[in-house]
Coordinates of C-alpha atoms and ligand atoms in Angstrom, one line a residue:
M1057 CA -65.3 -8.7 -10.6
N1058 CA -65.8 -8.8 -14.0
S1059 CA -65.6 -5.7 -15.9
D1060 CA -68.6 -4.0 -16.8
D1061 CA -68.6 -4.6 -20.5
S1062 CA -68.1 -8.5 -20.4
F1063 CA -71.1 -11.1 -20.0
Y1064 CA -70.1 -14.4 -19.5
I1065 CA -73.0 -16.9 -20.5
S1066 CA -73.0 -20.8 -20.2
T1067 CA -74.8 -23.5 -21.1
P1068 CA -74.8 -27.1 -19.3
I1069 CA -72.2 -29.4 -20.4
F1070 CA -74.1 -32.0 -22.0
Y1071 CA -73.8 -35.9 -21.2
V1072 CA -72.1 -37.9 -24.1
N1073 CA -73.8 -41.1 -23.1
D1074 CA -76.0 -40.4 -26.5
R1075 CA -76.3 -37.9 -29.4
P1076 CA -77.6 -34.6 -28.9
H1077 CA -81.4 -33.9 -29.2
I1078 CA -83.9 -31.0 -29.4
G1079 CA -83.3 -30.1 -25.4
H1080 CA -79.3 -29.7 -25.9
I1081 CA -79.9 -27.9 -29.4
Y1082 CA -82.8 -25.5 -27.5
T1083 CA -80.6 -24.3 -24.5
A1084 CA -77.8 -23.8 -27.0
T1085 CA -79.7 -21.5 -29.3
I1086 CA -81.0 -19.4 -26.6
A1087 CA -77.7 -19.0 -25.1
D1088 CA -76.6 -18.2 -28.7
I1089 CA -79.3 -15.5 -29.2
V1090 CA -78.5 -14.1 -26.0
A1091 CA -75.0 -14.0 -26.6
R1092 CA -75.5 -12.2 -30.1
R1093 CA -77.6 -9.9 -28.7
Q1094 CA -75.0 -8.9 -26.4
R1095 CA -72.1 -8.9 -28.7
M1096 CA -74.3 -6.4 -30.4
I1097 CA -74.8 -4.2 -27.9
G1098 CA -71.4 -3.7 -27.2
R1099 CA -70.6 -6.0 -24.8
E1100 CA -67.2 -8.1 -24.7
V1101 CA -69.2 -11.9 -24.7
F1102 CA -67.5 -15.1 -23.6
F1103 CA -69.7 -18.1 -24.6
L1104 CA -69.2 -21.5 -23.1
T1105 CA -70.5 -24.8 -23.7
G1106 CA -69.1 -28.4 -23.8
T1107 CA -69.5 -32.1 -22.6
D1108 CA -69.8 -34.0 -19.1
E1109 CA -68.0 -36.9 -19.5
H1110 CA -67.2 -39.1 -16.4
A1111 CA -70.5 -40.2 -15.6
A1112 CA -71.4 -43.8 -15.1
K1113 CA -74.1 -43.9 -17.6
V1114 CA -71.1 -43.0 -20.6
V1115 CA -69.5 -46.1 -19.1
D1116 CA -72.7 -48.2 -19.6
A1117 CA -73.3 -46.7 -22.7
A1118 CA -70.4 -47.5 -24.0
S1119 CA -69.8 -50.8 -23.0
D1120 CA -73.8 -51.7 -24.2
R1121 CA -72.2 -50.6 -27.5
G1122 CA -68.6 -53.0 -27.0
L1123 CA -67.0 -49.8 -27.4
S1124 CA -64.2 -48.3 -24.6
T1125 CA -65.7 -45.5 -22.9
R1126 CA -63.0 -43.1 -24.5
A1127 CA -64.0 -44.1 -27.9
W1128 CA -67.7 -43.4 -27.0
A1129 CA -67.0 -40.4 -25.1
D1130 CA -65.1 -39.0 -28.2
Q1131 CA -67.8 -39.7 -30.7
N1132 CA -70.6 -38.1 -29.0
A1133 CA -68.4 -34.9 -27.8
G1134 CA -67.7 -34.8 -31.8
A1135 CA -71.2 -35.0 -32.5
F1136 CA -72.2 -32.3 -30.0
R1137 CA -69.6 -30.1 -31.5
K1138 CA -70.5 -30.8 -35.0
A1139 CA -74.5 -30.3 -34.1
F1140 CA -73.5 -27.2 -32.5
Q1141 CA -71.8 -25.6 -35.6
D1142 CA -74.6 -26.9 -37.9
F1143 CA -77.0 -24.9 -35.6
G1144 CA -75.2 -22.1 -35.9
I1145 CA -74.0 -21.8 -32.3
S1146 CA -71.3 -19.3 -31.6
N1147 CA -69.7 -20.6 -28.7
D1148 CA -66.3 -19.0 -28.1
D1149 CA -65.0 -22.4 -26.3
F1150 CA -66.3 -26.0 -25.9
I1151 CA -64.9 -27.5 -22.6
R1152 CA -64.9 -31.4 -22.1
T1153 CA -64.4 -32.7 -18.7
S1154 CA -61.7 -35.2 -19.8
E1155 CA -59.3 -32.6 -20.8
Q1156 CA -56.2 -32.2 -18.8
R1157 CA -57.0 -28.2 -18.2
H1158 CA -59.9 -29.5 -16.4
I1159 CA -58.8 -32.4 -14.2
E1160 CA -55.8 -30.4 -13.0
F1161 CA -58.4 -27.7 -12.0
V1162 CA -60.7 -30.2 -10.1
E1163 CA -58.0 -31.7 -8.4
K1164 CA -56.5 -28.4 -7.4
V1165 CA -60.1 -27.3 -6.0
V1166 CA -60.7 -30.3 -4.1
S1167 CA -57.4 -30.2 -2.5
D1168 CA -58.0 -26.8 -1.2
L1169 CA -61.6 -27.7 0.2
E1170 CA -60.1 -30.5 2.3
A1171 CA -57.5 -28.2 3.5
T1172 CA -60.1 -26.0 4.7
G1173 CA -62.4 -29.1 6.2
D1174 CA -65.2 -28.1 3.7
V1175 CA -64.7 -31.4 1.9
Y1176 CA -64.1 -34.3 4.7
L1177 CA -63.9 -38.5 4.7
G1178 CA -67.2 -40.1 6.2
Q1179 CA -70.0 -42.8 5.7
Y1180 CA -73.2 -42.2 3.6
E1181 CA -76.1 -44.5 3.1
G1182 CA -79.2 -43.4 0.9
W1183 CA -81.3 -43.7 -2.2
Y1184 CA -79.5 -43.2 -5.5
D1185 CA -80.9 -42.1 -8.7
V1186 CA -78.8 -43.8 -11.4
S1187 CA -80.3 -42.1 -14.4
Q1188 CA -79.7 -38.6 -12.8
E1189 CA -76.3 -39.8 -11.3
E1190 CA -77.8 -38.1 -7.9
Y1191 CA -78.5 -39.3 -4.4
V1192 CA -82.4 -38.4 -3.5
P1193 CA -83.2 -37.5 -0.1
E1194 CA -85.3 -39.9 1.9
S1195 CA -88.4 -37.8 2.1
R1196 CA -88.2 -37.1 -1.7
A1197 CA -87.8 -40.9 -2.4
K1198 CA -90.8 -42.1 -0.5
E1199 CA -92.7 -39.1 -1.9
H1200 CA -92.3 -40.6 -5.6
E1201 CA -92.2 -44.6 -4.9
F1202 CA -88.8 -44.9 -4.8
C1203 CA -88.4 -44.1 -8.5
S1204 CA -86.5 -41.3 -9.9
P1205 CA -88.6 -38.0 -9.7
V1206 CA -87.1 -37.3 -13.2
T1207 CA -87.2 -40.3 -15.1
R1208 CA -89.4 -42.9 -13.2
K1209 CA -86.5 -45.6 -13.0
P1210 CA -86.3 -47.2 -9.7
L1211 CA -84.0 -45.7 -7.1
V1212 CA -80.9 -47.9 -5.9
R1213 CA -79.9 -48.5 -2.3
R1214 CA -76.3 -47.4 -1.8
A1215 CA -74.0 -47.4 0.8
E1216 CA -70.6 -46.2 0.9
E1217 CA -67.5 -44.5 2.3
N1218 CA -67.1 -41.0 0.9
Y1219 CA -66.1 -37.5 1.1
F1220 CA -68.7 -35.1 1.6
F1221 CA -68.8 -31.4 0.8
R1222 CA -70.2 -29.3 4.1
L1223 CA -73.2 -27.7 2.3
S1224 CA -75.0 -27.8 5.7
E1225 CA -72.8 -24.7 6.4
Y1226 CA -74.3 -22.8 3.6
S1227 CA -77.9 -22.4 4.5
K1228 CA -77.5 -19.1 5.8
P1229 CA -75.0 -17.8 3.4
M1230 CA -77.4 -19.0 0.6
L1231 CA -80.5 -17.7 2.1
E1232 CA -78.7 -14.1 2.6
L1233 CA -77.5 -14.8 -1.2
L1234 CA -81.0 -15.0 -2.3
E1235 CA -82.2 -12.2 -0.4
R1236 CA -79.2 -9.6 -1.6
N1237 CA -79.8 -10.5 -5.2
P1238 CA -83.0 -11.2 -6.2
D1239 CA -82.1 -12.1 -9.8
F1240 CA -79.7 -15.0 -8.7
V1241 CA -82.9 -17.4 -9.9
K1242 CA -84.8 -16.5 -12.7
P1243 CA -87.7 -16.7 -13.4
E1244 CA -88.5 -15.7 -10.1
A1245 CA -91.2 -18.7 -9.4
R1246 CA -88.1 -21.1 -9.5
K1247 CA -86.4 -19.0 -7.2
N1248 CA -89.2 -19.5 -4.9
E1249 CA -88.8 -23.0 -5.0
V1250 CA -85.3 -22.8 -4.2
I1251 CA -85.9 -20.8 -1.1
G1252 CA -88.0 -23.4 0.0
R1253 CA -86.2 -26.4 -0.4
I1254 CA -83.2 -24.8 1.4
K1255 CA -85.2 -23.5 4.3
E1256 CA -86.3 -27.3 4.4
G1257 CA -82.5 -27.6 5.5
L1258 CA -79.4 -28.7 3.9
A1259 CA -77.3 -31.8 4.6
D1260 CA -73.9 -32.4 3.5
V1261 CA -73.4 -34.0 0.1
P1262 CA -71.5 -37.1 -1.1
I1263 CA -68.6 -35.9 -3.6
S1264 CA -66.8 -39.0 -4.4
R1265 CA -67.5 -42.8 -5.1
T1266 CA -65.7 -46.1 -5.0
G1267 CA -65.9 -49.1 -6.7
G1268 CA -67.2 -47.8 -10.0
G1269 CA -64.2 -48.5 -12.3
D1270 CA -61.4 -45.4 -12.9
W1271 CA -63.5 -43.2 -15.7
G1272 CA -63.1 -39.8 -13.8
V1273 CA -61.1 -37.8 -11.9
S1274 CA -59.4 -39.7 -8.7
F1275 CA -59.2 -38.1 -5.6
P1276 CA -56.2 -36.4 -5.0
G1277 CA -54.2 -38.2 -2.4
N1278 CA -56.8 -41.3 -2.2
P1279 CA -57.1 -42.5 -5.7
K1280 CA -59.4 -45.4 -4.6
H1281 CA -61.8 -42.6 -4.7
M1282 CA -63.1 -41.0 -7.6
I1283 CA -64.9 -37.4 -7.6
Y1284 CA -68.6 -37.1 -8.2
V1285 CA -69.7 -36.3 -11.8
W1286 CA -72.0 -33.3 -10.4
I1287 CA -68.8 -31.8 -8.6
D1288 CA -66.6 -32.3 -11.7
A1289 CA -68.9 -31.2 -13.8
L1290 CA -70.0 -27.9 -12.2
L1291 CA -66.3 -27.0 -11.9
N1292 CA -66.1 -26.5 -15.9
Y1293 CA -67.6 -23.1 -15.9
A1294 CA -64.6 -22.1 -13.5
S1295 CA -61.7 -24.4 -15.1
A1296 CA -62.6 -22.8 -19.1
I1297 CA -62.1 -19.5 -17.8
D1298 CA -58.5 -20.2 -17.8
L1299 CA -57.8 -17.8 -14.6
D1300 CA -54.6 -16.0 -16.0
R1301 CA -56.2 -15.3 -19.6
R1302 CA -59.8 -14.9 -19.0
R1303 CA -60.3 -13.8 -15.6
H1304 CA -62.0 -10.6 -16.5
Y1305 CA -65.0 -12.5 -17.6
W1306 CA -65.5 -13.8 -14.1
P1307 CA -68.1 -14.2 -12.4
A1308 CA -70.6 -15.9 -14.8
T1309 CA -73.5 -13.5 -16.2
V1310 CA -75.9 -16.3 -16.8
H1311 CA -75.5 -19.8 -16.2
L1312 CA -78.2 -20.9 -18.7
I1313 CA -79.9 -24.2 -17.7
A1314 CA -83.4 -26.4 -17.6
K1315 CA -85.5 -26.8 -14.3
D1316 CA -84.0 -30.5 -14.2
I1317 CA -80.6 -29.2 -13.0
L1318 CA -81.6 -26.2 -11.2
W1319 CA -80.7 -27.4 -7.7
F1320 CA -77.0 -28.2 -8.5
H1321 CA -76.7 -24.7 -10.0
A1322 CA -78.5 -22.6 -7.5
V1323 CA -77.4 -24.1 -4.6
I1324 CA -74.4 -26.7 -4.8
W1325 CA -72.8 -24.4 -7.3
P1326 CA -72.9 -21.2 -5.4
S1327 CA -72.1 -23.1 -2.0
L1328 CA -69.1 -24.2 -3.2
L1329 CA -67.8 -21.3 -4.6
M1330 CA -68.2 -19.5 -1.5
A1331 CA -66.3 -22.5 -0.1
I1332 CA -63.5 -21.7 -2.5
S1333 CA -63.3 -18.3 -1.9
K1334 CA -62.8 -19.2 2.0
A1335 CA -60.1 -21.4 0.9
R1336 CA -58.4 -19.1 -1.7
G1337 CA -59.5 -15.8 -0.1
N1338 CA -62.6 -13.5 -1.0
E1339 CA -63.3 -12.9 -4.5
W1340 CA -61.2 -15.4 -6.1
L1341 CA -64.4 -16.9 -7.7
S1342 CA -67.4 -15.0 -6.5
V1343 CA -70.8 -16.4 -7.2
P1344 CA -72.5 -16.1 -10.5
N1345 CA -75.2 -13.1 -11.0
T1346 CA -78.0 -15.4 -12.6
V1347 CA -79.1 -18.7 -12.7
Y1348 CA -81.9 -19.0 -15.3
A1349 CA -83.7 -22.2 -15.5
H1350 CA -86.0 -22.5 -18.5
S1351 CA -88.8 -25.3 -18.6
F1352 CA -88.7 -28.6 -20.8
W1353 CA -90.1 -29.1 -24.4
I1354 CA -92.6 -31.6 -24.6
S1355 CA -93.5 -33.2 -28.0
E1356 CA -97.1 -33.2 -29.9
G1357 CA -98.4 -33.1 -26.0
Q1358 CA -96.5 -35.5 -24.4
K1359 CA -93.2 -36.1 -22.6
M1360 CA -90.7 -37.1 -25.1
S1361 CA -89.9 -40.7 -25.4
K1362 CA -88.1 -43.2 -27.4
S1363 CA -90.8 -45.6 -27.1
L1364 CA -93.7 -43.1 -27.9
G1365 CA -92.0 -42.0 -31.1
N1366 CA -92.2 -38.8 -30.5
F1367 CA -88.6 -38.1 -29.6
I1368 CA -87.2 -35.0 -31.5
D1369 CA -83.8 -36.1 -32.4
L1370 CA -81.0 -34.6 -34.6
E1371 CA -82.3 -36.1 -37.9
Q1372 CA -85.8 -34.4 -37.3
L1373 CA -84.2 -31.1 -36.2
H1374 CA -81.7 -31.3 -39.0
G1375 CA -85.0 -32.0 -41.4
Y1376 CA -87.0 -29.1 -40.1
K1377 CA -83.3 -27.2 -40.9
E1378 CA -83.6 -28.3 -44.6
R1379 CA -87.3 -27.7 -45.1
F1380 CA -87.6 -24.2 -43.4
G1381 CA -84.1 -23.1 -43.3
L1382 CA -81.9 -22.9 -40.0
D1383 CA -83.6 -19.2 -39.2
A1384 CA -87.1 -20.7 -38.9
L1385 CA -86.1 -23.3 -36.4
R1386 CA -84.1 -20.7 -34.2
F1387 CA -87.2 -18.4 -34.4
F1388 CA -89.6 -21.2 -33.4
F1389 CA -87.3 -21.9 -30.2
A1390 CA -86.8 -17.9 -29.5
T1391 CA -90.5 -17.2 -29.8
Q1392 CA -92.5 -20.6 -28.7
G1393 CA -90.1 -22.1 -26.4
P1394 CA -90.2 -23.1 -23.0
L1395 CA -88.5 -20.0 -21.4
D1396 CA -90.7 -18.9 -18.4
T1397 CA -92.0 -22.0 -16.1
M1398 CA -94.4 -23.4 -18.4
D1399 CA -93.5 -26.6 -20.6
G1400 CA -93.4 -25.9 -24.4
D1401 CA -95.0 -28.8 -27.1
F1402 CA -93.4 -28.8 -30.1
S1403 CA -95.7 -29.8 -32.6
R1404 CA -95.3 -29.9 -36.4
S1405 CA -98.6 -28.4 -37.0
R1406 CA -97.5 -25.5 -34.7
F1407 CA -94.1 -25.0 -36.4
I1408 CA -95.8 -24.4 -39.7
E1409 CA -98.6 -22.1 -38.3
V1410 CA -95.8 -20.0 -36.8
Y1411 CA -93.4 -20.1 -39.9
N1412 CA -96.4 -19.2 -41.9
S1413 CA -97.9 -16.4 -40.1
D1414 CA -94.7 -14.6 -38.5
L1415 CA -92.0 -15.2 -41.1
A1416 CA -93.6 -16.0 -44.5
N1417 CA -96.5 -13.6 -44.2
T1418 CA -95.0 -11.1 -41.9
V1419 CA -91.0 -10.9 -41.9
G1420 CA -91.0 -12.1 -45.5
N1421 CA -93.6 -11.1 -47.4
S1422 CA -93.0 -7.5 -45.9
W1423 CA -89.8 -7.1 -47.1
N1424 CA -90.9 -8.4 -50.5
R1425 CA -93.5 -5.6 -50.6
I1426 CA -91.0 -3.0 -50.0
V1427 CA -88.6 -4.3 -52.3
N1428 CA -91.3 -5.0 -55.1
M1429 CA -93.0 -1.2 -55.0
T1430 CA -89.8 0.4 -54.5
R1431 CA -88.3 -1.4 -57.8
R1432 CA -91.6 -0.8 -59.6
Y1433 CA -92.3 2.8 -58.3
C1434 CA -88.5 4.2 -57.5
A1435 CA -86.5 2.6 -60.2
G1436 CA -85.2 0.0 -57.2
R1437 CA -83.7 3.1 -55.0
L1438 CA -84.7 4.9 -51.9
N1439 CA -84.5 8.6 -53.6
R1440 CA -85.7 10.5 -50.6
K1441 CA -84.5 10.5 -47.1
V1442 CA -86.8 11.6 -44.5
D1443 CA -87.8 11.2 -40.8
G1444 CA -89.8 8.6 -39.3
E1445 CA -93.2 10.5 -39.3
G1446 CA -96.4 8.1 -38.9
L1447 CA -93.7 5.1 -38.2
G1448 CA -91.1 6.3 -36.1
A1449 CA -92.9 6.6 -32.7
E1450 CA -94.4 3.4 -33.1
L1451 CA -91.2 1.9 -33.5
E1452 CA -90.1 3.5 -30.4
R1453 CA -92.8 2.6 -28.5
I1454 CA -92.5 -1.1 -29.3
A1455 CA -88.6 -0.8 -28.8
S1456 CA -89.1 0.6 -25.4
K1457 CA -91.1 -2.3 -23.8
K1458 CA -89.2 -4.7 -21.7
P1459 CA -89.4 -8.3 -23.1
Q1460 CA -91.0 -10.6 -20.8
D1461 CA -87.8 -12.9 -20.0
S1462 CA -84.9 -11.3 -18.1
L1463 CA -82.3 -12.9 -20.8
G1464 CA -83.5 -10.4 -23.7
V1465 CA -84.8 -13.2 -26.2
G1466 CA -88.3 -11.6 -26.2
Y1467 CA -86.5 -8.6 -28.3
V1468 CA -87.1 -10.9 -31.0
S1469 CA -90.7 -10.4 -30.9
H1470 CA -90.5 -7.2 -31.0
G1471 CA -88.6 -7.1 -34.5
V1472 CA -91.7 -8.9 -35.8
E1473 CA -94.1 -6.2 -34.1
M1474 CA -92.0 -3.9 -35.4
I1475 CA -92.7 -5.7 -39.1
K1476 CA -96.4 -5.6 -38.3
A1477 CA -96.5 -1.6 -37.6
I1478 CA -95.0 -1.3 -41.2
D1479 CA -97.7 -3.8 -42.6
S1480 CA -100.3 -1.2 -41.0
Y1481 CA -98.5 2.0 -42.3
I1482 CA -98.5 0.7 -45.6
Q1483 CA -102.2 -0.2 -45.2
E1484 CA -102.8 3.0 -44.2
T1485 CA -100.9 5.4 -46.6
Q1486 CA -101.9 3.2 -49.5
P1487 CA -98.3 3.7 -51.8
F1488 CA -99.5 1.4 -54.6
K1489 CA -102.8 3.5 -54.9
L1490 CA -100.7 6.4 -54.7
A1491 CA -98.5 5.6 -57.4
K1492 CA -101.0 5.3 -60.0
D1493 CA -101.0 9.2 -60.2
A1494 CA -97.5 10.9 -61.0
S1495 CA -98.0 14.0 -59.1
N1496 CA -97.7 11.6 -55.7
S1497 CA -94.1 10.3 -56.5
S1498 CA -92.5 12.1 -54.0
Q1499 CA -95.1 11.0 -51.4
V1500 CA -94.6 7.4 -52.4
E1501 CA -90.9 7.9 -52.1
E1502 CA -91.4 9.1 -48.8
I1503 CA -93.3 6.3 -47.6
L1504 CA -91.2 3.8 -49.0
Y1505 CA -87.9 5.1 -47.3
R1506 CA -89.7 5.0 -44.0
C1507 CA -90.8 1.4 -44.7
A1508 CA -87.1 0.5 -45.5
E1509 CA -85.6 2.2 -42.9
A1510 CA -88.1 0.7 -40.4
Y1511 CA -87.4 -2.7 -41.6
R1512 CA -83.7 -2.0 -41.2
I1513 CA -84.4 -1.2 -37.5
A1514 CA -86.4 -4.3 -37.0
S1515 CA -83.7 -6.4 -38.8
L1516 CA -81.6 -5.7 -35.7
Y1517 CA -84.1 -6.7 -33.3
L1518 CA -84.4 -10.1 -35.3
W1519 CA -81.0 -10.7 -36.4
P1520 CA -79.8 -12.6 -33.3
A1521 CA -82.4 -15.3 -34.0
L1522 CA -82.7 -15.1 -38.0
T1523 CA -79.0 -14.8 -38.6
E1524 CA -78.9 -15.7 -41.9
K1525 CA -81.6 -14.1 -43.4
M1526 CA -81.5 -10.8 -41.9
T1527 CA -77.8 -10.8 -43.3
E1528 CA -79.2 -11.1 -46.5
V1529 CA -81.4 -8.5 -46.1
W1530 CA -78.3 -6.3 -45.2
Y1531 CA -76.9 -7.6 -48.3
R1532 CA -80.0 -6.6 -50.5
S1533 CA -79.8 -3.1 -48.7
G1534 CA -76.0 -2.2 -49.0
L1535 CA -75.6 -2.7 -45.5
L1536 CA -73.3 -5.6 -45.1
S1537 CA -70.8 -3.6 -43.2
Y1538 CA -73.1 -4.7 -40.5
T1539 CA -71.9 -8.3 -40.5
E1540 CA -67.9 -6.9 -40.2
V1541 CA -68.6 -4.8 -37.3
L1542 CA -70.6 -8.0 -35.3
K1543 CA -67.6 -10.0 -36.5
N1544 CA -65.6 -7.8 -34.3
R1545 CA -66.9 -8.2 -30.8
G1546 CA -67.7 -5.4 -28.4
S1547 CA -67.7 -2.7 -31.1
G1548 CA -71.3 -2.6 -31.8
D1549 CA -73.3 0.1 -30.8
L1550 CA -77.0 -0.8 -30.9
E1551 CA -78.3 2.4 -30.0
Q1552 CA -76.6 4.3 -32.7
W1553 CA -77.5 1.7 -35.2
T1554 CA -81.5 1.3 -34.0
A1555 CA -81.5 5.3 -34.3
W1556 CA -83.7 6.7 -37.4
G1557 CA -82.0 7.6 -40.7
G1558 CA -79.4 4.5 -40.8
L1559 CA -80.4 4.5 -44.7
S1560 CA -78.5 6.8 -47.0
E1561 CA -80.3 8.6 -49.8
G1562 CA -79.8 6.7 -52.9
T1563 CA -79.7 3.4 -51.8
E1564 CA -80.6 0.6 -54.0
L1565 CA -82.7 -2.6 -52.8
L1566 CA -82.0 -5.7 -54.7
E1567 CA -84.3 -8.2 -55.8
G1568 CA -83.6 -11.9 -54.4
P1569 CA -85.7 -15.1 -54.0
A1570 CA -88.3 -14.9 -51.1
L1571 CA -86.8 -15.0 -47.6
F1572 CA -89.6 -17.5 -46.3
P1573 CA -91.6 -19.2 -48.8
R1574 CA -95.1 -19.9 -47.9
Y1575 CA -95.0 -23.7 -46.6
S1576 CA -97.9 -26.2 -47.6
E1577 CA -97.9 -29.6 -46.5
E1578 CA -98.6 -30.8 -50.4
Ligands
MSP87 N1 -74.2 -32.9 -17.6 C1 -75.5 -32.5 -16.4 C2 -75.2 -31.1 -16.9 C3 -73.8 -30.5 -16.0 S1 -73.8 -28.8 -15.9 C4 -72.4 -28.7 -15.1 C5 -76.7 -33.0 -17.5 N2 -76.8 -33.0 -18.7 S2 -77.7 -33.5 -19.7 O1 -77.2 -33.9 -20.8 O2 -78.9 -34.0 -19.3 O3 -78.8 -32.2 -20.1 C6 -79.5 -31.8 -19.3 C7 -80.0 -30.2 -20.2 O4 -80.4 -30.7 -21.5 C8 -81.2 -29.7 -19.8 O5 -80.5 -29.2 -18.2 C9 -81.3 -28.6 -20.6 O6 -80.4 -27.6 -20.8 C10 -81.3 -29.5 -21.7 N3 -82.4 -30.6 -21.8 C11 -82.4 -31.6 -22.2 N4 -83.9 -32.2 -22.4 C12 -84.7 -30.8 -22.4 C13 -85.9 -30.8 -22.9 N5 -86.8 -31.6 -23.0 N6 -86.2 -29.4 -22.9 C14 -85.5 -28.6 -22.9 N7 -84.0 -28.4 -22.5 C15 -84.1 -29.7 -22.5 O7 -77.8 -32.7 -16.8

């Protein structure tokens, strides 16, 4: 069991047949926001991402370009690593399935499972979805007119001698797991889909292939067989844990994925883990706490595709980053993304609308007003430290609301609401009017302290998404030590930080360029 204060979050490991796009950056950003918030509340976080390299489509894509598979995989793994750095992802490790540490682990696990009979040699014939690297059951193949349910590419008939994983044994344990742990699959509606499909029956699944070349992990003791890419891939979550050094992080707190790969994570992966526990003794590798499956981004109202020209690739994301700042993109992902069961539409006009209303007019403008008034009426300093009367209770009300998603990404919106509350407070108390009469000076000082202090509290809610700009706010209000605290993971205490009164009397608020300048298309 993991220690109570540890928090292990993963993204899927991404195929290296092509370069990263919005979907990959989105999942990584959401995981990053969750990881940062967890570090902030004092958990010891392990945040894992990486690349899935042994897929047939990687081999094909490389040969289309006249490159060796290794060279193409290296190039794209590098592109993912770089993209995650460029987009502020704070992962603690980056695993590639072509690494020795991973390959050795996969071989060990597969040998163990063969020894207990959970893996056995048999015959398989069925419909194969090359684009998704998976077999599609007869009924589902028929339902989708023998095309991929995901990509619509034609399925191919495949027959082969395979090693199988005895998934059929795990229907009952799986249903019990879903019953026992209601948070195992999130959101709720996804869990019901999974339960429905398990009840239709689980068949054993092939976990090896022959004749597809030697790019992959060969089956221990029978090198004619290569281990199926999905079994190889799922095991990354355990191989990266390096069981001696990072054991205390296990089991995973959240595997964050999208709906396309839910079945593998919600059914095959826990069944595999139960089988491994059987081989190694219980609790060696227990099942994750939660598999969270978000939905998809579509673009300008349609499924993204290169031929439609609405595909949001890395270059475009860089374009948004340059024009609006990285924080704006992260904020859009956090507040407008497909975190629940509905797909999200990424449109430029919506992006600009959200940027202007939430970031320029609210988060940025409110800070600007507070600093300007403080400089104009109080020589730039918060001269009077007071309680939160008129504002504190409202902040507490907002803070006590549970965010809609179980990951806590919704806390980012709490930050925006708090800033709206500051704006209403300014509207009600009218410090700019009071300041016209010198006898009101202490009242003005009180109001401005309250605004700045409330903004400080809001900044802590916003920081996991708006990391650059809120760090800037901390700099401008003498709180740069926060960043030091956040660098030492596990030492933050959000309750203490968000308690009223963090800004000390005499704090100077520094002027600076607008946090989020208003954007207009001209
Ligand atoms: N390699 C497998 C995963 C193995 S995990 C043990 C794989 N890779 S992938 O490169 O295809 O990435 C799929 C994931 O990318 C999705 O689950 C999701 O996290 C992300 N997205 C890909 N397209 C997406 C959208 N259009 N919208 C949102 N996220 C999407 O599957």
